[in-house]
């Protein structure tokens, strides 16, 4: 096999974009001074990122943002790899990944390892979202409350 016939199976364009977004987030975070300014800037960045999403994802992300702010106000909105996320003490607990982020067929609401969702030896850490009903919003609120307890 020649060198030109070898295909590189590295990062996709979407994965590289996510890494670049994370680098920009870290640089921006290092420049911020006051805690209040930082929180306001991070929430504004999350709201702006949500506004960029296509309509189906944007509607879900807006509702999730509101549900988290209403039910678990101690979580701070912030961008995480270019995705809306919610953190406690600077550590991401949960996040919303739009379907377009990695060209998926559905959006995802997920939890990091900082979330206290442990249930035996195995439990779900992310959920596929094709839409968001009142029942889904209630389930997200309950899961996020559990995640921070």
CSV table of C-alpha atoms in Angstrom, one decimal:
chain,number,residue,atom,x,y,z
A,1,UNK,CA,0.0,0.0,0.0
A,2,UNK,CA,1.4,3.4,-0.9
A,3,UNK,CA,1.4,6.4,1.4
A,4,UNK,CA,-1.2,8.1,-0.8
A,5,UNK,CA,-3.6,5.2,-0.4
A,6,UNK,CA,-3.6,5.3,3.4
A,7,UNK,CA,-6.7,7.1,4.8
A,8,UNK,CA,-6.2,9.1,8.0
A,9,UNK,CA,-8.9,8.2,10.6
A,10,UNK,CA,-8.4,11.2,12.8
A,11,UNK,CA,-10.8,13.8,14.1
A,12,UNK,CA,-13.8,14.9,12.0
A,13,UNK,CA,-14.3,18.5,11.1
A,14,UNK,CA,-17.0,18.7,13.7
A,15,UNK,CA,-14.7,17.3,16.4
A,16,UNK,CA,-11.9,19.7,15.5
A,17,UNK,CA,-14.4,22.6,15.6
A,18,UNK,CA,-15.5,21.5,19.1
A,19,UNK,CA,-11.9,21.4,20.3
A,20,UNK,CA,-11.3,24.9,18.9
A,21,UNK,CA,-14.4,26.1,20.6
A,22,UNK,CA,-13.2,24.7,23.9
A,23,UNK,CA,-9.8,26.4,23.5
A,24,UNK,CA,-11.6,29.8,22.9
A,25,UNK,CA,-13.8,29.2,26.0
A,26,UNK,CA,-10.7,28.6,28.1
A,27,UNK,CA,-9.0,31.7,26.8
A,28,UNK,CA,-12.0,33.8,27.4
A,29,UNK,CA,-12.5,32.5,30.9
A,30,UNK,CA,-8.9,33.3,31.8
A,31,UNK,CA,-9.4,37.0,30.7
A,32,UNK,CA,-12.5,37.6,32.9
A,33,UNK,CA,-12.0,39.4,36.2
A,34,UNK,CA,-15.1,39.6,38.4
A,35,UNK,CA,-17.3,36.7,39.2
A,36,UNK,CA,-20.4,38.6,38.4
A,37,UNK,CA,-19.1,39.7,35.0
A,38,UNK,CA,-17.9,36.2,34.3
A,39,UNK,CA,-21.3,34.7,35.1
A,40,UNK,CA,-23.1,37.3,33.0
A,41,UNK,CA,-20.7,36.8,30.0
A,42,UNK,CA,-21.0,33.0,30.2
A,43,UNK,CA,-24.8,33.1,30.3
A,44,UNK,CA,-24.9,35.6,27.4
A,45,UNK,CA,-22.6,33.2,25.4
A,46,UNK,CA,-24.9,30.3,26.1
A,47,UNK,CA,-28.0,32.3,25.0
A,48,UNK,CA,-26.1,33.4,21.8
A,49,UNK,CA,-25.1,29.8,21.1
A,50,UNK,CA,-28.7,28.7,21.5
A,51,UNK,CA,-29.9,31.5,19.2
A,52,UNK,CA,-27.6,30.1,16.4
A,53,UNK,CA,-29.2,26.7,16.4
A,54,UNK,CA,-31.7,25.5,13.9
A,55,UNK,CA,-35.3,25.9,15.0
A,56,UNK,CA,-36.0,22.4,16.3
A,57,UNK,CA,-32.8,22.3,18.5
A,58,UNK,CA,-33.2,26.0,19.5
A,59,UNK,CA,-36.7,25.4,20.9
A,60,UNK,CA,-35.5,22.5,23.0
A,61,UNK,CA,-32.4,24.3,24.2
A,62,UNK,CA,-34.4,27.4,25.2
A,63,UNK,CA,-36.8,25.2,27.2
A,64,UNK,CA,-34.0,23.2,28.8
A,65,UNK,CA,-32.2,26.5,29.7
A,66,UNK,CA,-35.4,27.8,31.3
A,67,UNK,CA,-36.1,24.5,33.1
A,68,UNK,CA,-32.6,24.4,34.7
A,69,UNK,CA,-32.7,28.1,35.7
A,70,UNK,CA,-36.1,27.6,37.3
A,71,UNK,CA,-35.4,24.3,39.0
A,72,UNK,CA,-31.7,24.3,39.8
A,73,UNK,CA,-30.6,28.0,39.9
A,74,UNK,CA,-27.3,27.1,41.6
A,75,UNK,CA,-26.1,25.7,38.3
A,76,UNK,CA,-24.3,28.3,36.2
A,77,UNK,CA,-24.7,28.4,32.4
A,78,UNK,CA,-21.5,28.2,30.4
A,79,UNK,CA,-20.2,27.0,27.0
A,80,UNK,CA,-18.5,23.6,27.0
A,81,UNK,CA,-16.9,22.5,23.7
A,82,UNK,CA,-19.2,25.0,22.1
A,83,UNK,CA,-22.4,23.5,23.7
A,84,UNK,CA,-24.7,25.0,26.3
A,85,UNK,CA,-23.8,23.5,29.6
A,86,UNK,CA,-24.5,24.0,33.3
A,87,UNK,CA,-21.9,23.9,36.0
A,88,UNK,CA,-21.5,23.8,39.8
A,89,UNK,CA,-18.3,25.3,41.1
A,90,UNK,CA,-17.0,25.6,37.6
A,91,UNK,CA,-17.4,21.8,36.8
A,92,UNK,CA,-20.0,20.9,34.1
A,93,UNK,CA,-22.8,18.8,35.4
A,94,UNK,CA,-25.1,18.6,32.3
A,95,UNK,CA,-25.1,19.8,28.7
A,96,UNK,CA,-27.3,20.1,25.6
A,97,UNK,CA,-25.8,18.9,22.3
A,98,UNK,CA,-27.7,20.0,19.2
A,99,UNK,CA,-28.2,17.5,16.5
A,100,UNK,CA,-26.3,19.7,14.1
A,101,UNK,CA,-23.2,19.7,16.4
A,102,UNK,CA,-22.0,16.3,15.0
A,103,UNK,CA,-24.5,15.8,12.2
A,104,UNK,CA,-26.6,13.5,14.4
A,105,UNK,CA,-30.2,12.6,13.8
A,106,UNK,CA,-31.2,13.8,17.3
A,107,UNK,CA,-30.2,16.3,19.9
A,108,UNK,CA,-28.7,15.0,23.2
A,109,UNK,CA,-29.1,16.1,26.8
A,110,UNK,CA,-26.3,14.6,28.8
A,111,UNK,CA,-24.5,14.5,32.1
A,112,UNK,CA,-20.9,14.6,33.0
A,113,UNK,CA,-19.3,12.4,35.6
A,114,UNK,CA,-19.8,15.2,38.1
A,115,UNK,CA,-23.6,14.4,38.1
A,116,UNK,CA,-24.8,12.3,41.0
A,117,UNK,CA,-27.0,9.9,39.1
A,118,UNK,CA,-25.4,6.7,40.2
A,119,UNK,CA,-27.8,3.7,40.2
A,120,UNK,CA,-25.9,0.5,40.8
A,121,UNK,CA,-23.3,-0.6,38.3
A,122,UNK,CA,-24.9,1.1,35.3
A,123,UNK,CA,-27.1,4.1,34.6
A,124,UNK,CA,-28.0,6.4,31.7
A,125,UNK,CA,-25.7,9.5,31.3
A,126,UNK,CA,-27.4,11.0,28.2
A,127,UNK,CA,-30.8,11.1,26.5
A,128,UNK,CA,-31.7,11.4,22.9
A,129,UNK,CA,-34.2,14.3,22.2
A,130,UNK,CA,-36.3,14.6,19.0
A,131,UNK,CA,-38.7,16.9,20.8
A,132,UNK,CA,-39.5,18.2,24.3
A,133,UNK,CA,-42.9,17.7,26.0
A,134,UNK,CA,-44.0,18.8,29.4
A,135,UNK,CA,-43.3,15.3,30.6
A,136,UNK,CA,-39.8,15.5,29.2
A,137,UNK,CA,-39.2,18.9,30.9
A,138,UNK,CA,-40.3,17.5,34.2
A,139,UNK,CA,-38.0,14.5,33.8
A,140,UNK,CA,-35.1,16.8,32.9
A,141,UNK,CA,-35.8,18.9,36.0
A,142,UNK,CA,-35.9,15.9,38.3
A,143,UNK,CA,-32.7,14.4,36.8
A,144,UNK,CA,-30.8,17.7,37.1
A,145,UNK,CA,-32.0,18.2,40.7
A,146,UNK,CA,-30.8,14.6,41.5
A,147,UNK,CA,-27.5,15.3,39.7
A,148,UNK,CA,-26.6,18.1,42.1
A,149,UNK,CA,-27.7,16.4,45.3
